[in-house]
Short mmCIF file of C-alpha atoms in Angstrom, two decimals:
data_model
loop_
_atom_site.label_atom_id
_atom_site.label_comp_id
_atom_site.label_asym_id
_atom_site.label_seq_id
_atom_site.Cartn_x
_atom_site.Cartn_y
_atom_site.Cartn_z
CA MET A 1 0.00 0.00 0.00
CA HIS A 2 1.43 3.39 -1.02
CA GLY A 3 1.75 6.17 1.54
CA ASP A 4 -1.19 8.21 0.23
CA GLU A 5 -3.41 5.11 0.10
CA TYR A 6 -2.38 4.23 3.66
CA TYR A 7 -3.25 7.74 4.84
CA LEU A 8 -6.70 7.65 3.20
CA PHE A 9 -7.43 4.15 4.52
CA ARG A 10 -6.35 5.14 8.06
CA HIS A 11 -8.44 8.32 7.84
CA ALA A 12 -11.53 6.35 6.74
CA ILE A 13 -11.13 3.85 9.59
CA MET A 14 -10.71 6.65 12.16
CA ARG A 15 -13.70 8.54 10.74
CA ASP A 16 -15.93 5.47 10.97
CA ALA A 17 -14.67 4.67 14.46
CA ALA A 18 -15.36 8.23 15.61
CA TYR A 19 -18.90 7.99 14.22
CA LEU A 20 -19.56 4.65 15.92
CA LEU A 21 -18.28 5.93 19.27
CA HIS A 22 -21.06 8.51 19.35
CA THR A 23 -24.39 7.59 20.90
CA PRO A 24 -27.29 7.05 18.44
CA THR A 25 -28.80 10.38 19.48
CA MET A 26 -25.55 12.23 18.73
CA ARG A 27 -25.32 10.42 15.41
CA GLY A 28 -28.84 11.69 14.74
CA THR A 29 -27.59 15.24 15.24
CA LEU A 30 -24.69 14.63 12.86
CA HIS A 31 -27.10 13.32 10.22
CA ARG A 32 -29.38 16.35 10.67
CA VAL A 33 -26.45 18.73 10.22
CA ALA A 34 -25.30 16.81 7.13
CA LEU A 35 -28.84 16.93 5.73
CA GLU A 36 -29.05 20.70 6.27
CA LEU A 37 -25.63 21.31 4.68
CA ILE A 38 -26.42 19.29 1.55
CA GLU A 39 -29.89 20.83 1.25
CA ALA A 40 -28.31 24.29 1.45
CA HIS A 41 -26.16 23.43 -1.56
CA PHE A 42 -28.95 21.97 -3.72
CA ASP A 43 -32.45 23.11 -4.55
CA THR A 44 -34.54 20.61 -2.59
CA GLU A 45 -37.92 22.26 -3.20
CA LEU A 46 -38.93 19.23 -5.18
CA PRO A 47 -42.02 18.83 -7.39
CA GLU A 48 -44.56 16.23 -6.38
CA PRO A 49 -44.10 12.87 -8.11
CA LYS A 50 -46.79 11.50 -10.39
CA ARG A 51 -49.34 9.07 -9.03
CA ASN A 52 -47.18 6.12 -10.14
CA LEU A 53 -44.17 7.78 -8.41
CA ASN A 54 -42.45 8.74 -11.67
CA THR A 55 -40.19 11.80 -11.45
CA GLY A 56 -38.19 13.72 -14.02
CA PRO A 57 -34.42 14.22 -13.61
CA LEU A 58 -33.02 17.07 -11.49
CA PRO A 59 -29.44 17.98 -10.42
CA VAL A 60 -30.19 16.95 -6.82
CA ASP A 61 -30.76 13.36 -7.97
CA ALA A 62 -27.00 12.76 -7.76
CA VAL A 63 -27.22 12.94 -3.94
CA VAL A 64 -30.80 11.88 -3.15
CA SER A 65 -29.73 8.46 -1.82
CA GLU A 66 -27.41 10.23 0.62
CA LEU A 67 -30.16 12.70 1.56
CA ALA A 68 -32.58 9.84 2.21
CA ARG A 69 -30.05 8.17 4.49
CA HIS A 70 -29.43 11.36 6.46
CA ALA A 71 -33.19 12.00 6.78
CA ARG A 72 -33.65 8.45 8.04
CA PHE A 73 -31.03 8.55 10.78
CA ALA A 74 -31.68 12.18 11.75
CA GLN A 75 -34.88 10.80 13.25
CA ASP A 76 -32.73 9.41 16.11
CA GLU A 77 -31.99 12.94 17.36
CA PRO A 78 -33.86 13.94 20.55
CA TYR A 79 -36.86 16.16 19.81
CA ALA A 80 -36.51 15.56 16.07
CA ASN A 81 -39.49 16.49 13.91
CA ILE A 82 -40.19 12.86 13.05
CA GLU A 83 -43.16 13.53 10.78
CA GLN A 84 -41.28 16.06 8.66
CA LEU A 85 -38.15 13.89 8.44
CA ARG A 86 -40.20 10.87 7.37
CA ARG A 87 -41.84 12.95 4.66
CA CYS A 88 -38.40 14.10 3.49
CA GLU A 89 -37.03 10.56 3.54
CA ALA A 90 -39.95 9.27 1.46
CA GLN A 91 -39.58 12.12 -1.02
CA PHE A 92 -35.85 11.45 -1.43
CA LEU A 93 -36.40 7.68 -1.72
CA ILE A 94 -38.86 8.19 -4.58
CA ARG A 95 -36.33 10.27 -6.47
CA ALA A 96 -33.53 7.82 -5.60
CA GLY A 97 -35.54 4.92 -7.03
CA ASN A 98 -36.26 6.79 -10.24
CA HIS A 99 -32.66 7.98 -10.60
CA ALA A 100 -31.33 4.45 -10.10
CA GLU A 101 -33.71 3.08 -12.74
CA ARG A 102 -32.65 5.77 -15.23
CA SER A 103 -29.03 4.81 -14.49
CA TYR A 104 -29.84 1.08 -14.89
CA ASP A 105 -28.66 0.46 -11.33
CA ARG A 106 -31.25 -2.17 -10.41
CA GLU A 107 -29.76 -3.03 -7.02
CA GLU A 108 -29.78 0.61 -5.93
CA ALA A 109 -33.38 0.90 -7.16
CA ILE A 110 -34.34 -2.21 -5.18
CA THR A 111 -32.75 -0.70 -2.06
CA ALA A 112 -34.66 2.58 -2.45
CA TRP A 113 -38.07 1.04 -3.20
CA SER A 114 -37.65 -1.54 -0.40
CA ARG A 115 -37.08 1.21 2.15
CA LEU A 116 -40.02 3.21 0.77
CA VAL A 117 -42.30 0.20 1.28
CA GLU A 118 -41.23 0.20 4.95
CA VAL A 119 -42.00 3.88 5.56
CA SER A 120 -45.11 4.47 3.44
CA ASP A 121 -48.71 3.37 3.19
CA GLY A 122 -51.67 3.58 0.82
CA ILE A 123 -51.08 4.54 -2.79
CA VAL A 124 -47.38 5.34 -2.26
CA CYS A 125 -46.74 1.94 -0.70
CA PHE A 126 -48.64 0.26 -3.55
CA TYR A 127 -46.54 1.85 -6.28
CA ALA A 128 -43.35 1.28 -4.27
CA LEU A 129 -44.25 -2.43 -4.18
CA HIS A 130 -45.06 -2.33 -7.90
CA ARG A 131 -41.76 -0.68 -8.82
CA LEU A 132 -39.86 -3.01 -6.48
CA SER A 133 -41.49 -6.04 -8.12
CA GLY A 134 -40.59 -4.74 -11.58
CA ASN A 135 -36.93 -4.32 -10.64
CA CYS A 136 -36.75 -7.77 -9.06
CA ARG A 137 -38.32 -9.20 -12.21
CA ALA A 138 -35.77 -7.35 -14.35
CA VAL A 139 -32.84 -9.00 -12.53
CA GLY A 140 -34.43 -12.46 -12.65
CA ARG A 141 -35.63 -12.68 -9.03
CA LEU A 142 -39.05 -13.89 -10.13
CA GLY A 143 -40.05 -15.55 -6.86
CA GLU A 144 -39.43 -12.32 -4.97
CA ALA A 145 -41.20 -10.31 -7.67
CA LEU A 146 -44.24 -12.59 -7.39
CA ARG A 147 -44.37 -12.22 -3.60
CA LEU A 148 -44.19 -8.42 -3.88
CA SER A 149 -46.82 -8.20 -6.61
CA GLU A 150 -49.17 -10.39 -4.57
CA GLN A 151 -48.64 -8.02 -1.63
CA ALA A 152 -49.46 -5.07 -3.90
CA TRP A 153 -52.61 -6.86 -5.11
CA ARG A 154 -53.79 -7.43 -1.53
CA LEU A 155 -53.20 -3.77 -0.70
CA ALA A 156 -55.11 -2.65 -3.81
CA CYS A 157 -58.06 -4.89 -2.91
CA ALA A 158 -58.14 -3.76 0.72
CA GLU A 159 -57.69 -0.01 0.37
CA LEU A 160 -57.38 1.29 -3.18
CA ASP A 161 -59.20 1.66 -6.51
CA SER A 162 -59.79 -0.19 -9.77
CA LEU A 163 -56.76 1.39 -11.43
CA THR A 164 -54.34 -0.05 -8.87
CA LYS A 165 -56.06 -3.44 -9.16
CA VAL A 166 -55.56 -3.45 -12.94
CA VAL A 167 -51.90 -2.42 -12.52
CA ALA A 168 -51.34 -5.18 -9.94
CA LEU A 169 -53.00 -7.82 -12.10
CA GLY A 170 -50.87 -6.76 -15.07
CA GLU A 171 -47.66 -7.24 -13.08
CA LEU A 172 -48.84 -10.63 -11.81
CA ALA A 173 -49.61 -11.67 -15.39
CA LEU A 174 -46.22 -10.47 -16.64
CA ILE A 175 -44.36 -12.48 -14.01
CA HIS A 176 -46.27 -15.64 -14.95
CA TRP A 177 -45.56 -14.89 -18.63
CA TYR A 178 -41.86 -14.75 -17.77
CA GLN A 179 -42.26 -18.10 -16.00
CA ASP A 180 -43.81 -19.72 -19.12
CA GLN A 181 -47.22 -19.98 -17.43
CA PRO A 182 -49.42 -18.33 -20.08
CA ASP A 183 -52.71 -19.86 -18.88
CA THR A 184 -52.26 -18.34 -15.42
CA ALA A 185 -51.20 -15.03 -16.97
CA ARG A 186 -54.28 -15.04 -19.21
CA ARG A 187 -56.60 -15.54 -16.22
CA TYR A 188 -55.10 -12.51 -14.45
CA LEU A 189 -55.46 -10.36 -17.56
CA GLU A 190 -59.04 -11.45 -18.16
CA GLN A 191 -59.75 -10.46 -14.56
CA ALA A 192 -58.10 -7.09 -15.23
CA ALA A 193 -60.15 -6.67 -18.41
CA GLY A 194 -63.29 -6.89 -16.30
CA LEU A 195 -62.18 -3.73 -14.45
CA LEU A 196 -61.39 -1.61 -17.52
CA ASP A 197 -64.76 0.14 -17.59
CA ASP A 198 -64.12 1.84 -14.26
CA GLY A 199 -62.30 4.88 -15.70
CA VAL A 200 -58.78 3.49 -15.60
CA GLY A 201 -57.65 5.47 -18.66
CA LYS A 202 -56.64 4.55 -22.19
CA GLY A 203 -52.99 3.98 -21.35
CA VAL A 204 -53.70 1.36 -18.70
CA GLU A 205 -56.36 -0.25 -20.90
CA ALA A 206 -53.88 -0.40 -23.79
CA ASN A 207 -51.17 -1.98 -21.66
CA THR A 208 -53.61 -4.61 -20.39
CA ILE A 209 -54.69 -5.48 -23.93
CA GLY A 210 -51.05 -5.51 -25.09
CA LEU A 211 -50.04 -7.85 -22.28
CA LEU A 212 -52.91 -10.16 -23.23
CA ALA A 213 -51.57 -10.13 -26.80
CA MET A 214 -48.16 -11.27 -25.49
CA VAL A 215 -49.79 -14.11 -23.60
CA LEU A 216 -51.91 -15.20 -26.58
CA GLU A 217 -48.76 -15.17 -28.72
CA GLN A 218 -47.06 -17.43 -26.17
CA LEU A 219 -50.08 -19.75 -26.39
CA GLY A 220 -49.74 -19.89 -30.19
CA ARG A 221 -53.03 -18.02 -30.79
CA LEU A 222 -51.39 -15.67 -33.26
CA ASP A 223 -54.45 -14.20 -35.01
CA GLU A 224 -55.95 -13.16 -31.67
CA ALA A 225 -52.59 -11.80 -30.52
CA GLU A 226 -52.22 -9.68 -33.65
CA ALA A 227 -55.72 -8.20 -33.26
CA ARG A 228 -55.01 -7.21 -29.66
CA TYR A 229 -51.62 -5.71 -30.46
CA LEU A 230 -53.29 -3.54 -33.09
CA ARG A 231 -56.00 -2.43 -30.65
CA ALA A 232 -53.43 -1.67 -27.95
CA LEU A 233 -51.44 0.44 -30.40
CA GLU A 234 -54.55 2.44 -31.37
CA LEU A 235 -55.20 3.27 -27.71
CA LEU A 236 -51.56 4.12 -27.00
CA LYS A 237 -51.53 6.49 -29.97
CA GLU A 238 -54.63 8.22 -28.59
CA ALA A 239 -53.11 8.38 -25.11
CA GLY A 240 -49.80 9.79 -26.42
CA ASP A 241 -47.83 7.03 -24.68
CA LYS A 242 -44.78 6.79 -26.95
CA HIS A 243 -42.86 4.55 -24.56
CA ASN A 244 -45.36 1.70 -24.58
CA GLU A 245 -46.21 2.31 -28.23
CA GLY A 246 -42.58 1.45 -28.98
CA VAL A 247 -42.80 -1.67 -26.81
CA PHE A 248 -45.88 -3.11 -28.51
CA LEU A 249 -44.78 -2.07 -32.01
CA GLN A 250 -41.67 -4.18 -31.54
CA ASN A 251 -43.74 -7.06 -30.14
CA LEU A 252 -46.07 -6.96 -33.14
CA ALA A 253 -43.03 -6.81 -35.42
CA GLY A 254 -41.70 -9.96 -33.77
CA LEU A 255 -45.02 -11.68 -34.39
CA TYR A 256 -44.94 -10.66 -38.07
CA ILE A 257 -41.41 -12.03 -38.44
CA GLN A 258 -42.55 -15.25 -36.79
CA ARG A 259 -45.27 -15.47 -39.46
CA ALA A 260 -42.78 -14.80 -42.31
CA ARG A 261 -44.19 -11.28 -42.91
CA ASN A 262 -40.65 -9.95 -42.85
CA GLU A 263 -41.12 -6.62 -44.66
CA GLU A 264 -43.97 -5.59 -42.36
CA GLY A 265 -41.97 -6.73 -39.36
CA GLU A 266 -38.89 -4.73 -40.38
CA ARG A 267 -40.94 -1.60 -41.02
CA LEU A 268 -42.53 -1.82 -37.56
CA LEU A 269 -39.19 -2.51 -35.89
CA HIS A 270 -37.66 0.66 -37.30
CA ARG A 271 -40.73 2.63 -36.19
CA ALA A 272 -40.31 1.14 -32.73
CA ILE A 273 -36.61 1.99 -32.66
CA ARG A 274 -37.32 5.64 -33.56
CA LEU A 275 -39.72 5.87 -30.61
CA GLN A 276 -37.28 4.09 -28.29
CA ARG A 277 -34.46 6.46 -29.20
CA GLU A 278 -36.79 9.44 -28.75
CA THR A 279 -37.93 8.29 -25.28
CA GLY A 280 -34.52 7.00 -24.15
CA ASP A 281 -35.81 3.44 -23.78
CA ASP A 282 -32.53 1.57 -24.17
CA THR A 283 -33.95 -1.59 -22.60
CA ASN A 284 -36.50 -2.11 -25.36
CA TYR A 285 -34.10 -0.77 -28.00
CA GLY A 286 -31.95 -3.77 -27.17
CA VAL A 287 -34.96 -6.07 -27.55
CA ALA A 288 -35.68 -4.53 -30.98
CA LEU A 289 -32.09 -5.28 -31.99
CA ASN A 290 -32.71 -8.90 -30.97
CA ASN A 291 -35.70 -8.96 -33.32
CA LEU A 292 -33.65 -7.46 -36.16
CA THR A 293 -31.08 -10.20 -35.58
CA VAL A 294 -33.76 -12.87 -36.00
CA LEU A 295 -35.07 -11.13 -39.13
CA GLU A 296 -31.65 -11.11 -40.80
CA ILE A 297 -31.14 -14.78 -39.91
CA GLU A 298 -34.47 -15.54 -41.60
CA ARG A 299 -33.22 -13.70 -44.69
CA GLY A 300 -29.90 -15.50 -44.72
CA ASN A 301 -27.93 -12.29 -44.02
CA TYR A 302 -25.82 -13.90 -41.31
CA ALA A 303 -23.03 -11.32 -41.13
CA ARG A 304 -25.60 -8.55 -40.72
CA ALA A 305 -27.41 -10.63 -38.10
CA ILE A 306 -24.18 -11.00 -36.12
CA ALA A 307 -23.60 -7.24 -36.30
CA TYR A 308 -27.09 -6.61 -34.88
CA ALA A 309 -26.51 -9.25 -32.20
CA ASN A 310 -23.23 -7.59 -31.18
CA ASP A 311 -25.00 -4.23 -30.86
CA ALA A 312 -27.76 -5.89 -28.85
CA LEU A 313 -25.25 -7.50 -26.49
CA THR A 314 -23.67 -4.11 -25.82
CA VAL A 315 -27.05 -2.53 -25.03
CA HIS A 316 -28.22 -5.42 -22.82
CA ALA A 317 -24.97 -5.32 -20.84
CA LYS A 318 -25.34 -1.56 -20.37
CA VAL A 319 -28.91 -1.74 -19.03
CA GLY A 320 -28.48 -4.99 -17.08
CA ASN A 321 -31.12 -6.91 -19.07
CA ARG A 322 -29.80 -10.44 -18.56
CA ARG A 323 -32.88 -12.16 -20.00
CA SER A 324 -32.42 -10.40 -23.34
CA LEU A 325 -28.64 -10.83 -23.09
CA GLY A 326 -29.17 -14.59 -23.05
CA LEU A 327 -31.47 -14.33 -26.07
CA ALA A 328 -28.92 -12.22 -27.97
CA LEU A 329 -26.24 -14.84 -27.34
CA SER A 330 -28.54 -17.60 -28.60
CA ASN A 331 -29.45 -15.52 -31.66
CA ARG A 332 -25.80 -14.93 -32.51
CA GLY A 333 -25.14 -18.64 -31.99
CA MET A 334 -27.90 -19.41 -34.49
CA ALA A 335 -26.27 -17.14 -37.08
CA TYR A 336 -22.89 -18.82 -36.51
CA ARG A 337 -24.53 -22.25 -36.86
CA LYS A 338 -26.07 -21.28 -40.19
CA MET A 339 -22.63 -20.10 -41.34
CA GLY A 340 -21.04 -23.41 -40.33
CA GLU A 341 -18.93 -21.80 -37.58
CA PHE A 342 -19.83 -24.50 -35.08
CA GLU A 343 -17.27 -23.73 -32.35
CA ARG A 344 -18.45 -20.15 -32.08
CA ALA A 345 -22.07 -21.31 -32.21
CA ILE A 346 -21.61 -23.79 -29.36
CA ALA A 347 -19.80 -21.16 -27.25
CA ASP A 348 -22.68 -18.71 -27.67
CA PHE A 349 -25.38 -21.33 -27.09
CA ASN A 350 -23.71 -22.51 -23.89
CA ALA A 351 -23.27 -18.95 -22.62
CA GLY A 352 -26.92 -18.19 -23.41
CA LEU A 353 -28.05 -21.48 -21.88
CA ALA A 354 -26.33 -20.61 -18.59
CA ILE A 355 -28.27 -17.33 -18.42
CA HIS A 356 -31.58 -18.97 -19.39
CA ARG A 357 -31.14 -21.50 -16.57
CA GLU A 358 -30.03 -18.84 -14.09
CA LEU A 359 -33.24 -16.89 -14.79
CA ASP A 360 -35.44 -20.02 -15.10
CA ASN A 361 -36.30 -18.99 -18.67
CA ARG A 362 -37.36 -22.48 -19.75
CA SER A 363 -38.72 -21.43 -23.13
CA SER A 364 -35.38 -19.99 -24.23
CA GLU A 365 -33.57 -22.91 -22.60
CA SER A 366 -35.53 -25.35 -24.78
CA ASN A 367 -34.70 -23.31 -27.91
CA ALA A 368 -30.99 -23.20 -27.07
CA LEU A 369 -30.90 -26.96 -26.43
CA ALA A 370 -32.64 -27.61 -29.75
CA GLU A 371 -30.02 -25.46 -31.51
CA ILE A 372 -27.17 -27.33 -29.83
CA VAL A 373 -28.73 -30.60 -31.05
CA LEU A 374 -28.53 -29.29 -34.63
CA VAL A 375 -24.88 -28.30 -34.18
CA GLU A 376 -23.95 -31.70 -32.75
CA ILE A 377 -25.66 -33.50 -35.64
CA ALA A 378 -23.73 -31.32 -38.10
CA ARG A 379 -20.49 -32.18 -36.24
CA ASP A 380 -21.33 -35.94 -36.41
CA ASN A 381 -21.65 -36.15 -32.62
CA PHE A 382 -24.79 -38.24 -32.96
CA ASP A 383 -24.86 -39.84 -29.50
CA THR A 384 -24.49 -36.43 -27.84
CA ALA A 385 -27.17 -34.99 -30.11
CA ARG A 386 -29.57 -37.87 -29.38
CA ALA A 387 -29.20 -37.46 -25.60
CA LEU A 388 -29.69 -33.69 -25.80
CA TRP A 389 -32.71 -34.13 -28.07
CA LYS A 390 -34.57 -36.21 -25.49
CA HIS A 391 -34.09 -33.48 -22.89
CA SER A 392 -34.83 -30.66 -25.31
CA ILE A 393 -38.09 -32.00 -26.74
CA ALA A 394 -39.36 -33.06 -23.30
CA LEU A 395 -38.84 -29.52 -22.04
CA THR A 396 -40.46 -28.01 -25.13
CA ARG A 397 -43.52 -30.26 -24.83
CA SER A 398 -43.96 -29.28 -21.19
CA ILE A 399 -44.18 -25.53 -21.86
CA ARG A 400 -44.73 -24.76 -25.54
CA SER A 401 -47.51 -25.11 -28.09
CA ASP A 402 -47.87 -28.11 -30.43
CA ARG A 403 -46.83 -25.82 -33.28
CA ASP A 404 -43.54 -24.95 -31.57
CA CYS A 405 -42.86 -28.63 -30.84
CA GLN A 406 -43.48 -29.57 -34.46
CA GLU A 407 -41.09 -26.87 -35.68
CA GLN A 408 -38.31 -28.33 -33.52
CA VAL A 409 -39.09 -31.87 -34.71
CA ASP A 410 -39.04 -30.76 -38.36
CA GLU A 411 -35.67 -29.02 -37.96
CA MET A 412 -34.16 -32.05 -36.23
CA ARG A 413 -35.41 -34.41 -38.96
CA SER A 414 -34.11 -32.14 -41.70
CA GLU A 415 -30.64 -32.01 -40.12
CA CYS A 416 -30.63 -35.80 -39.63
CA ARG A 417 -31.49 -36.35 -43.31
CA ARG A 418 -28.67 -33.99 -44.28
CA ALA A 419 -26.28 -36.02 -42.11
CA GLY A 420 -27.53 -39.33 -43.57
CA ILE A 421 -28.89 -40.77 -40.30
CA ASP A 422 -32.33 -41.81 -39.10
CA PRO A 423 -34.26 -39.09 -37.23
CA PHE A 424 -34.33 -39.32 -33.44
CA GLU A 425 -37.44 -40.57 -31.71
#
């Protein structure tokens, strides 16, 4: 350790020791003084957040986590104005959660929303639970997300209005969609649809219909899914919700590509990307790049597909979207397989497979396994391919539609014929 590093380390230890030697009440005074000093430097006359706790960026956001901490522990000071400090803490926590989400710092967001759940009630507590669930879902903690969304649903039923019930049901459905449980997700959304006449607004109605479209697509009911995507997009246009318009445009584009309507799909994807760039939605921009990768693979433009996949991987890593990161790896692996670059393909499929299993994304796991089967057949590793096939098709049959199963069977048989062997059972 260099001399300057030693000095700083020793200073930090002594500072922390000095703090800990104070009584909790004296520490409360120190936190109050720190709070006042920072507030004197920044403009902390903050605008009220929206109903869903959304806030726009402000310079003070760089220190709101620190302000929230000082407001929390200043409550230990004798004769502290507890009510005012709790209000301040909640206000700073809301901004801290929003700032962390904009910075793609999911763990910091989870910390802020978790604390807000502890210190709030009513509508604020509901949306803190909702935002906390969404962040847990984003990092793959689906069990925790489900528990939180169920807690939000109970709160909405006990104390709140139809709008919060619809929001809670939508989050519950989305979690079950992530878990490859489309029938359960559909039941939640049908329940939400029964509440849409209670003045919930076009944006919420559109999101509910769009989520139902995603579920119907997962169930293989593609005509119904397309009709609902189109209806959701009409409502989002009317509501002026460009963020979710971009989301469902890209979803509809993916459906079109799945149905070999590639030109329509590409046109919608580029419309979605324009909206995502306009609204700063890098998370869904990365998803759109995944869809463009698939489109170029369908067209046989493998080098272009790999370029899109590389861009997607960069975006997913930036925003911490591991689910889509796994998909991008599998997509790039597919392009390498089609090019005959089997070593690179296997490396990408295995990397993607590890993420799919980490996040319990069984649908993508089954796809990756099926792709590895095709690579192993092409490499004449028939025993390995046969063993993997049994696992792959069993997983696919347990979670996917008959149509999806048949597609995997057809691809396997085609590759076996090319290799001059009998298809696997």
